[in-house]
mmCIF file of C-alpha atoms and ligand atoms in Angstrom:
data_model
loop_
_atom_site.group_PDB
_atom_site.id
_atom_site.type_symbol
_atom_site.label_atom_id
_atom_site.label_comp_id
_atom_site.label_asym_id
_atom_site.label_seq_id
_atom_site.Cartn_x
_atom_site.Cartn_y
_atom_site.Cartn_z
ATOM 1 C CA UNK F 1 65.797 96.664 64.498
ATOM 2 C CA UNK F 2 66.203 95.054 67.927
ATOM 3 C CA UNK F 3 67.119 97.687 70.512
ATOM 4 C CA UNK F 4 67.232 98.471 74.218
ATOM 5 C CA UNK F 5 65.699 101.948 74.464
ATOM 6 C CA UNK F 6 67.431 103.833 71.653
ATOM 7 C CA UNK F 7 70.500 101.569 71.686
ATOM 8 C CA UNK F 8 70.570 99.021 68.817
ATOM 9 C CA UNK F 9 71.577 95.420 69.570
ATOM 10 C CA UNK F 10 73.984 94.110 66.937
ATOM 11 C CA UNK F 11 75.412 90.610 66.414
ATOM 12 C CA UNK F 12 79.172 90.716 65.799
ATOM 13 C CA UNK F 13 79.503 87.147 64.466
ATOM 14 C CA UNK F 14 79.044 88.275 60.837
ATOM 15 C CA UNK F 15 82.189 90.373 61.152
ATOM 16 C CA UNK F 16 84.219 87.954 63.247
ATOM 17 C CA UNK F 17 83.310 84.729 61.428
ATOM 18 C CA UNK F 18 81.462 85.611 58.207
ATOM 19 C CA UNK F 19 82.490 85.862 54.554
ATOM 20 C CA UNK F 20 83.415 89.208 52.960
ATOM 21 C CA UNK F 21 79.783 90.193 52.309
ATOM 22 C CA UNK F 22 78.633 89.401 55.858
ATOM 23 C CA UNK F 23 81.695 91.159 57.198
ATOM 24 C CA UNK F 24 80.933 94.366 55.330
ATOM 25 C CA UNK F 25 77.204 94.238 56.220
ATOM 26 C CA UNK F 26 77.960 93.919 59.933
ATOM 27 C CA UNK F 27 80.602 96.656 59.732
ATOM 28 C CA UNK F 28 78.048 99.009 58.137
ATOM 29 C CA UNK F 29 75.496 98.185 60.849
ATOM 30 C CA UNK F 30 78.090 99.125 63.462
ATOM 31 C CA UNK F 31 79.030 102.314 61.642
ATOM 32 C CA UNK F 32 75.407 103.435 61.345
ATOM 33 C CA UNK F 33 74.788 102.877 65.062
ATOM 34 C CA UNK F 34 77.946 104.849 65.900
ATOM 35 C CA UNK F 35 76.827 107.699 63.624
ATOM 36 C CA UNK F 36 73.183 107.863 64.725
ATOM 37 C CA UNK F 37 73.254 106.964 68.413
ATOM 38 C CA UNK F 38 76.926 106.715 69.366
ATOM 39 C CA UNK F 39 75.952 103.616 71.362
ATOM 40 C CA UNK F 40 75.240 99.977 70.585
ATOM 41 C CA UNK F 41 74.978 96.667 72.404
ATOM 42 C CA UNK F 42 77.162 94.007 70.844
ATOM 43 C CA UNK F 43 76.390 90.284 71.092
ATOM 44 C CA UNK F 44 77.949 87.093 69.676
ATOM 45 C CA UNK F 45 81.577 88.003 70.299
ATOM 46 C CA UNK F 46 82.474 84.781 72.173
ATOM 47 C CA UNK F 47 85.176 83.858 69.646
ATOM 48 C CA UNK F 48 87.152 86.810 71.040
ATOM 49 C CA UNK F 49 85.870 86.936 74.618
ATOM 50 C CA UNK F 50 84.277 83.783 76.063
ATOM 51 C CA UNK F 51 81.293 84.244 78.399
ATOM 52 C CA UNK F 52 83.100 82.620 81.311
ATOM 53 C CA UNK F 53 85.744 85.327 81.253
ATOM 54 C CA UNK F 54 83.180 88.089 81.786
ATOM 55 C CA UNK F 55 81.555 86.144 84.644
ATOM 56 C CA UNK F 56 84.931 85.687 86.295
ATOM 57 C CA UNK F 57 85.803 89.365 85.839
ATOM 58 C CA UNK F 58 82.681 90.298 87.825
ATOM 59 C CA UNK F 59 83.534 87.777 90.565
ATOM 60 C CA UNK F 60 87.091 89.134 90.873
ATOM 61 C CA UNK F 61 85.750 92.706 90.899
ATOM 62 C CA UNK F 62 83.373 91.966 93.790
ATOM 63 C CA UNK F 63 86.154 90.224 95.737
ATOM 64 C CA UNK F 64 88.399 93.234 95.247
ATOM 65 C CA UNK F 65 85.883 95.793 96.500
ATOM 66 C CA UNK F 66 85.091 93.559 99.487
ATOM 67 C CA UNK F 67 88.697 93.967 100.691
ATOM 68 C CA UNK F 68 89.082 96.229 103.753
ATOM 69 C CA UNK F 69 89.465 99.966 103.071
ATOM 70 C CA UNK F 70 92.988 99.993 104.548
ATOM 71 C CA UNK F 71 94.089 97.519 101.878
ATOM 72 C CA UNK F 72 92.408 99.427 99.033
ATOM 73 C CA UNK F 73 93.720 102.782 100.280
ATOM 74 C CA UNK F 74 97.278 101.469 100.037
ATOM 75 C CA UNK F 75 96.651 101.121 96.292
ATOM 76 C CA UNK F 76 95.463 104.710 95.908
ATOM 77 C CA UNK F 77 95.305 106.435 92.483
ATOM 78 C CA UNK F 78 98.062 109.035 92.231
ATOM 79 C CA UNK F 79 98.027 111.109 89.048
ATOM 80 C CA UNK F 80 96.336 111.384 85.641
ATOM 81 C CA UNK F 81 99.573 110.521 83.793
ATOM 82 C CA UNK F 82 99.530 107.089 85.411
ATOM 83 C CA UNK F 83 95.766 106.799 85.900
ATOM 84 C CA UNK F 84 96.184 103.581 87.840
ATOM 85 C CA UNK F 85 94.958 102.604 91.290
ATOM 86 C CA UNK F 86 92.025 102.774 93.666
ATOM 87 C CA UNK F 87 89.695 105.792 93.807
ATOM 88 C CA UNK F 88 87.470 106.355 96.846
ATOM 89 C CA UNK F 89 83.879 107.530 96.543
ATOM 90 C CA UNK F 90 83.414 111.171 95.697
ATOM 91 C CA UNK F 91 86.927 111.930 94.410
ATOM 92 C CA UNK F 92 86.148 111.953 90.728
ATOM 93 C CA UNK F 93 83.267 113.977 89.443
ATOM 94 C CA UNK F 94 82.578 113.194 85.811
ATOM 95 C CA UNK F 95 81.129 116.250 84.250
ATOM 96 C CA UNK F 96 81.190 118.596 81.313
ATOM 97 C CA UNK F 97 82.137 121.453 83.647
ATOM 98 C CA UNK F 98 85.676 122.621 83.018
ATOM 99 C CA UNK F 99 86.645 125.018 85.804
ATOM 100 C CA UNK F 100 87.954 123.533 89.059
ATOM 101 C CA UNK F 101 85.649 125.854 91.022
ATOM 102 C CA UNK F 102 82.551 124.725 89.154
ATOM 103 C CA UNK F 103 83.492 121.072 89.655
ATOM 104 C CA UNK F 104 84.085 121.564 93.411
ATOM 105 C CA UNK F 105 80.621 123.100 93.723
ATOM 106 C CA UNK F 106 79.000 120.215 91.846
ATOM 107 C CA UNK F 107 80.840 117.638 93.910
ATOM 108 C CA UNK F 108 79.605 119.198 97.160
ATOM 109 C CA UNK F 109 76.012 119.171 95.923
ATOM 110 C CA UNK F 110 75.797 115.610 94.691
ATOM 111 C CA UNK F 111 78.772 113.297 95.133
ATOM 112 C CA UNK F 112 79.005 110.322 92.822
ATOM 113 C CA UNK F 113 78.280 107.257 94.921
ATOM 114 C CA UNK F 114 80.940 104.861 93.765
ATOM 115 C CA UNK F 115 84.463 103.489 94.135
ATOM 116 C CA UNK F 116 86.690 102.406 91.262
ATOM 117 C CA UNK F 117 89.889 100.497 90.526
ATOM 118 C CA UNK F 118 91.854 101.764 87.516
ATOM 119 C CA UNK F 119 94.132 99.375 85.637
ATOM 120 C CA UNK F 120 96.438 100.193 82.729
ATOM 121 C CA UNK F 121 98.578 98.103 80.435
ATOM 122 C CA UNK F 122 101.215 96.177 82.384
ATOM 123 C CA UNK F 123 104.210 97.378 80.353
ATOM 124 C CA UNK F 124 106.972 95.569 82.235
ATOM 125 C CA UNK F 125 107.530 92.851 79.656
ATOM 126 C CA UNK F 126 106.371 94.830 76.662
ATOM 127 C CA UNK F 127 107.902 96.817 73.854
ATOM 128 C CA UNK F 128 106.753 100.210 75.187
ATOM 129 C CA UNK F 129 108.513 101.909 78.023
ATOM 130 C CA UNK F 130 106.436 103.531 80.751
ATOM 131 C CA UNK F 131 107.280 104.791 84.231
ATOM 132 C CA UNK F 132 103.835 103.836 85.500
ATOM 133 C CA UNK F 133 102.934 100.595 87.173
ATOM 134 C CA UNK F 134 99.659 99.054 88.164
ATOM 135 C CA UNK F 135 98.837 98.688 91.820
ATOM 136 C CA UNK F 136 97.918 95.154 92.772
ATOM 137 C CA UNK F 137 96.546 93.593 95.980
ATOM 138 C CA UNK F 138 99.137 90.812 95.654
ATOM 139 C CA UNK F 139 99.063 89.599 99.259
ATOM 140 C CA UNK F 140 95.294 89.737 99.729
ATOM 141 C CA UNK F 141 94.079 88.643 96.273
ATOM 142 C CA UNK F 142 96.994 86.952 94.465
ATOM 143 C CA UNK F 143 94.954 85.786 91.446
ATOM 144 C CA UNK F 144 93.718 89.334 90.711
ATOM 145 C CA UNK F 145 96.792 90.537 88.797
ATOM 146 C CA UNK F 146 97.180 87.622 86.334
ATOM 147 C CA UNK F 147 93.450 87.535 85.655
ATOM 148 C CA UNK F 148 93.090 91.283 85.104
ATOM 149 C CA UNK F 149 96.161 91.438 82.845
ATOM 150 C CA UNK F 150 94.620 88.695 80.716
ATOM 151 C CA UNK F 151 91.203 90.403 80.758
ATOM 152 C CA UNK F 152 92.859 93.674 79.683
ATOM 153 C CA UNK F 153 94.455 91.879 76.716
ATOM 154 C CA UNK F 154 91.113 90.315 75.751
ATOM 155 C CA UNK F 155 89.320 93.676 75.926
ATOM 156 C CA UNK F 156 92.063 95.128 73.704
ATOM 157 C CA UNK F 157 91.435 92.392 71.114
ATOM 158 C CA UNK F 158 87.674 92.989 71.168
ATOM 159 C CA UNK F 159 88.137 96.770 70.862
ATOM 160 C CA UNK F 160 90.575 96.192 67.971
ATOM 161 C CA UNK F 161 87.939 94.169 66.077
ATOM 162 C CA UNK F 162 85.454 97.030 66.584
ATOM 163 C CA UNK F 163 88.001 99.554 65.279
ATOM 164 C CA UNK F 164 88.611 97.244 62.290
ATOM 165 C CA UNK F 165 84.879 97.087 61.553
ATOM 166 C CA UNK F 166 84.608 100.885 61.681
ATOM 167 C CA UNK F 167 87.701 101.304 59.484
ATOM 168 C CA UNK F 168 86.309 98.835 56.924
ATOM 169 C CA UNK F 169 82.919 100.566 56.827
ATOM 170 C CA UNK F 170 84.563 103.996 56.483
ATOM 171 C CA UNK F 171 86.667 102.756 53.508
ATOM 172 C CA UNK F 172 89.924 103.359 55.353
ATOM 173 C CA UNK F 173 91.048 99.746 54.944
ATOM 174 C CA UNK F 174 90.306 97.261 57.705
ATOM 175 C CA UNK F 175 93.705 97.597 59.402
ATOM 176 C CA UNK F 176 93.934 101.396 59.328
ATOM 177 C CA UNK F 177 93.857 101.750 63.131
ATOM 178 C CA UNK F 178 95.989 98.672 63.991
ATOM 179 C CA UNK F 179 99.351 100.440 64.341
ATOM 180 C CA UNK F 180 97.718 103.501 65.921
ATOM 181 C CA UNK F 181 96.355 101.619 68.941
ATOM 182 C CA UNK F 182 98.988 98.892 69.477
ATOM 183 C CA UNK F 183 100.560 100.636 72.474
ATOM 184 C CA UNK F 184 97.372 99.719 74.372
ATOM 185 C CA UNK F 185 97.168 103.024 76.259
ATOM 186 C CA UNK F 186 93.785 101.964 77.566
ATOM 187 C CA UNK F 187 92.161 102.117 80.986
ATOM 188 C CA UNK F 188 90.304 99.175 82.509
ATOM 189 C CA UNK F 189 88.003 100.472 85.245
ATOM 190 C CA UNK F 190 86.267 98.239 87.759
ATOM 191 C CA UNK F 191 83.329 99.973 89.416
ATOM 192 C CA UNK F 192 81.419 99.358 92.619
ATOM 193 C CA UNK F 193 78.271 101.284 93.443
ATOM 194 C CA UNK F 194 77.651 100.256 97.054
ATOM 195 C CA UNK F 195 74.207 99.679 98.451
ATOM 196 C CA UNK F 196 73.204 102.898 100.223
ATOM 197 C CA UNK F 197 70.218 104.259 102.111
ATOM 198 C CA UNK F 198 67.791 105.738 99.659
ATOM 199 C CA UNK F 199 67.099 108.659 102.065
ATOM 200 C CA UNK F 200 70.718 109.794 101.796
ATOM 201 C CA UNK F 201 70.433 110.387 98.122
ATOM 202 C CA UNK F 202 67.166 112.302 97.938
ATOM 203 C CA UNK F 203 67.772 115.393 95.865
ATOM 204 C CA UNK F 204 68.836 113.657 92.696
ATOM 205 C CA UNK F 205 72.165 111.981 93.478
ATOM 206 C CA UNK F 206 73.221 110.026 90.429
ATOM 207 C CA UNK F 207 75.536 107.056 90.332
ATOM 208 C CA UNK F 208 77.482 108.827 87.593
ATOM 209 C CA UNK F 209 76.595 112.327 86.394
ATOM 210 C CA UNK F 210 75.857 113.124 82.772
ATOM 211 C CA UNK F 211 79.073 112.943 80.745
ATOM 212 C CA UNK F 212 80.720 111.839 77.524
ATOM 213 C CA UNK F 213 83.723 109.494 77.437
ATOM 214 C CA UNK F 214 87.168 110.793 76.435
ATOM 215 C CA UNK F 215 88.848 108.202 74.243
ATOM 216 C CA UNK F 216 88.052 106.115 71.152
ATOM 217 C CA UNK F 217 85.549 103.426 72.153
ATOM 218 C CA UNK F 218 84.325 102.336 75.575
ATOM 219 C CA UNK F 219 83.294 98.747 76.286
ATOM 220 C CA UNK F 220 80.898 98.516 79.224
ATOM 221 C CA UNK F 221 79.992 95.242 80.883
ATOM 222 C CA UNK F 222 76.995 95.762 83.183
ATOM 223 C CA UNK F 223 75.265 93.547 85.705
ATOM 224 C CA UNK F 224 71.456 93.222 85.681
ATOM 225 C CA UNK F 225 70.832 96.101 88.150
ATOM 226 C CA UNK F 226 71.167 98.584 85.321
ATOM 227 C CA UNK F 227 70.811 102.352 85.533
ATOM 228 C CA UNK F 228 72.547 103.431 82.295
ATOM 229 C CA UNK F 229 70.670 106.164 80.425
ATOM 230 C CA UNK F 230 71.633 107.498 76.999
ATOM 231 C CA UNK F 231 70.687 110.950 75.708
ATOM 232 C CA UNK F 232 68.529 111.059 72.577
ATOM 233 C CA UNK F 233 68.554 113.784 69.922
ATOM 234 C CA UNK F 234 65.891 115.783 71.820
ATOM 235 C CA UNK F 235 68.040 115.821 74.970
ATOM 236 C CA UNK F 236 66.035 113.237 76.949
ATOM 237 C CA UNK F 237 67.852 110.509 78.861
ATOM 238 C CA UNK F 238 66.495 107.120 77.765
ATOM 239 C CA UNK F 239 67.161 103.995 79.891
ATOM 240 C CA UNK F 240 69.269 101.327 78.173
ATOM 241 C CA UNK F 241 68.173 98.251 80.135
ATOM 242 C CA UNK F 242 70.894 95.613 80.458
ATOM 243 C CA UNK F 243 70.644 92.759 77.947
ATOM 244 C CA UNK F 244 72.310 89.467 79.003
ATOM 245 C CA UNK F 245 75.491 88.465 77.142
ATOM 246 C CA UNK F 246 75.978 91.830 75.477
ATOM 247 C CA UNK F 247 78.626 94.480 75.917
ATOM 248 C CA UNK F 248 77.689 98.155 75.577
ATOM 249 C CA UNK F 249 79.932 99.920 73.062
ATOM 250 C CA UNK F 250 80.057 103.708 72.801
ATOM 251 C CA UNK F 251 82.119 106.292 70.975
ATOM 252 C CA UNK F 252 84.344 108.693 72.947
ATOM 253 C CA UNK F 253 85.172 112.359 72.288
ATOM 254 C CA UNK F 254 88.586 111.657 70.782
ATOM 255 C CA UNK F 255 87.147 109.294 68.142
ATOM 256 C CA UNK F 256 84.374 111.775 67.357
ATOM 257 C CA UNK F 257 87.085 114.399 66.806
ATOM 258 C CA UNK F 258 89.292 111.966 64.824
ATOM 259 C CA UNK F 259 86.298 111.101 62.611
ATOM 260 C CA UNK F 260 85.564 114.805 62.009
ATOM 261 C CA UNK F 261 82.170 114.386 63.779
ATOM 262 C CA UNK F 262 81.062 111.474 61.548
ATOM 263 C CA UNK F 263 80.854 109.294 64.693
ATOM 264 C CA UNK F 264 78.939 110.547 67.733
ATOM 265 C CA UNK F 265 80.160 110.730 71.311
ATOM 266 C CA UNK F 266 76.845 110.776 73.160
ATOM 267 C CA UNK F 267 76.071 111.982 76.668
ATOM 268 C CA UNK F 268 75.032 109.321 79.156
ATOM 269 C CA UNK F 269 74.648 108.852 82.903
ATOM 270 C CA UNK F 270 74.008 106.164 85.503
ATOM 271 C CA UNK F 271 70.969 106.649 87.731
ATOM 272 C CA UNK F 272 69.730 104.810 90.779
ATOM 273 C CA UNK F 273 66.901 102.371 90.098
ATOM 274 C CA UNK F 274 63.578 104.224 90.598
ATOM 275 C CA UNK F 275 61.286 101.237 90.618
ATOM 276 C CA UNK F 276 62.323 99.516 93.837
ATOM 277 C CA UNK F 277 60.517 99.977 97.137
ATOM 278 C CA UNK F 278 63.382 98.955 99.446
ATOM 279 C CA UNK F 279 64.991 101.595 101.634
ATOM 280 C CA UNK F 280 68.454 100.439 100.521
ATOM 281 C CA UNK F 281 69.507 100.712 96.881
ATOM 282 C CA UNK F 282 70.967 97.501 95.391
ATOM 283 C CA UNK F 283 74.711 97.191 94.937
ATOM 284 C CA UNK F 284 75.820 97.451 91.330
ATOM 285 C CA UNK F 285 79.069 96.434 89.672
ATOM 286 C CA UNK F 286 80.204 97.266 86.205
ATOM 287 C CA UNK F 287 83.417 96.987 84.237
ATOM 288 C CA UNK F 288 84.426 99.596 81.681
ATOM 289 C CA UNK F 289 87.294 99.455 79.205
ATOM 290 C CA UNK F 290 88.179 102.928 77.924
ATOM 291 C CA UNK F 291 90.310 102.542 74.836
ATOM 292 C CA UNK F 292 92.683 105.137 73.464
ATOM 293 C CA UNK F 293 95.027 105.674 70.525
ATOM 294 C CA UNK F 294 98.788 105.465 71.167
ATOM 295 C CA UNK F 295 99.889 108.317 73.435
ATOM 296 C CA UNK F 296 101.961 110.102 70.780
ATOM 297 C CA UNK F 297 99.506 109.450 67.965
ATOM 298 C CA UNK F 298 98.544 112.704 66.284
ATOM 299 C CA UNK F 299 94.768 112.846 65.967
ATOM 300 C CA UNK F 300 94.071 114.590 62.646
ATOM 301 C CA UNK F 301 90.647 114.395 61.009
ATOM 302 C CA UNK F 302 90.408 111.138 59.029
ATOM 303 C CA UNK F 303 90.411 110.973 55.218
ATOM 304 C CA UNK F 304 86.983 110.685 53.487
ATOM 305 C CA UNK F 305 85.300 112.930 56.082
ATOM 306 C CA UNK F 306 85.254 116.309 54.345
ATOM 307 C CA UNK F 307 86.960 119.547 55.437
ATOM 308 C CA UNK F 308 88.702 119.191 58.815
ATOM 309 C CA UNK F 309 86.788 120.837 61.682
ATOM 310 C CA UNK F 310 89.561 120.298 64.240
ATOM 311 C CA UNK F 311 93.246 121.050 64.664
ATOM 312 C CA UNK F 312 95.462 117.984 65.112
ATOM 313 C CA UNK F 313 96.050 117.058 68.769
ATOM 314 C CA UNK F 314 98.317 114.484 70.416
ATOM 315 C CA UNK F 315 96.456 111.786 72.371
ATOM 316 C CA UNK F 316 98.438 112.218 75.597
ATOM 317 C CA UNK F 317 98.040 115.992 75.814
ATOM 318 C CA UNK F 318 94.318 115.640 75.205
ATOM 319 C CA UNK F 319 93.718 112.868 77.776
ATOM 320 C CA UNK F 320 95.839 114.362 80.551
ATOM 321 C CA UNK F 321 93.942 117.623 80.186
ATOM 322 C CA UNK F 322 90.562 115.865 80.357
ATOM 323 C CA UNK F 323 91.580 113.690 83.328
ATOM 324 C CA UNK F 324 93.075 116.708 85.114
ATOM 325 C CA UNK F 325 89.690 118.403 84.882
ATOM 326 C CA UNK F 326 87.818 115.589 86.643
ATOM 327 C CA UNK F 327 90.530 115.006 89.270
ATOM 328 C CA UNK F 328 91.128 118.694 90.092
ATOM 329 C CA UNK F 329 93.418 118.097 93.083
ATOM 330 C CA UNK F 330 96.256 117.009 90.827
ATOM 331 C CA UNK F 331 98.408 119.064 88.444
ATOM 332 C CA UNK F 332 97.112 119.460 84.906
ATOM 333 C CA UNK F 333 100.492 119.292 83.264
ATOM 334 C CA UNK F 334 102.294 116.185 82.091
ATOM 335 C CA UNK F 335 105.478 115.300 84.021
ATOM 336 C CA UNK F 336 108.660 116.869 82.650
ATOM 337 C CA UNK F 337 111.101 114.619 80.850
ATOM 338 C CA UNK F 338 113.583 114.696 83.775
ATOM 339 C CA UNK F 339 110.802 113.674 86.195
ATOM 340 C CA UNK F 340 110.043 110.728 83.951
ATOM 341 C CA UNK F 341 113.721 109.754 83.838
ATOM 342 C CA UNK F 342 113.989 109.849 87.658
ATOM 343 C CA UNK F 343 110.830 107.890 88.081
ATOM 344 C CA UNK F 344 112.032 105.288 85.578
ATOM 345 C CA UNK F 345 115.280 104.870 87.428
ATOM 346 C CA UNK F 346 113.533 104.551 90.766
ATOM 347 C CA UNK F 347 111.195 101.885 89.485
ATOM 348 C CA UNK F 348 113.969 100.192 87.544
ATOM 349 C CA UNK F 349 112.163 100.062 84.205
HETATM 350 CA CA1 LIG P 1 80.925 106.546 80.431
#
């Protein structure tokens, strides 16, 4: 099998464009990768997401992070319930640690060298009500909002096809997940790892510490700088070198739980390139799409997976708890219903 490190490279065209046999074969390939490694690199998905769209997403991402800090700071991320807006370097510390004290200690030792822009579904015109709005640099980068809303929709379609392939291969019926993810409670994250002096990061600073993802599946578009490492069964981190025209797909904790541990949410991290002599590390951009079930979807272990290992949990309660742990300065609890009502009124939605 073709692979990058331990991550298999799989063509999606058999599922997207093939006959029933090809469709099932590709779906099984995907399922096996998600069971064994929890990661795969998907290629040949242009019928859903054309190449040009990914190229443009990277260009728009670079333009955004090149805006002055005073502009980006006006768009600051506010709370895990919204999970939208700009996050300065060092604020989030992705980790498996769960106490606020432990996380504060880790953050002081080795800050994550990055800035991000978090984008959610733009619900204004949609069927689902939400008090939360995206934060856009309308004056400075007017084409950012329409492009990113379209890119979000395209990522949703690609993620939906992946969920359909998994559902088909698990004998749940291809459309099992369709009405459980249609709220599009996903998070599109643009990332910028600035070029920094290598000296400053001696002592093992990583671009993103070892972690698992929270939701169902993550789509990761990387540039050619690379740095992603995926943990193997022995606990070693194995580099997954970027492969042109592929998207990295990995399983998150909530889908592992939903699948009763049939699918694997695997630890991974982003390291600085070791093999370059320059005193400055190269800038890296990546774009991640973290997909989630509908917020009030009850996650109970799927049929055909044996005796349930987990209690049912509601998506929103689970995600807000996980996000509250990595952004410890904000409250862990969801807003009360009356807070939501006030906020709705204020924002007129
Ligand atoms: Ca990740």
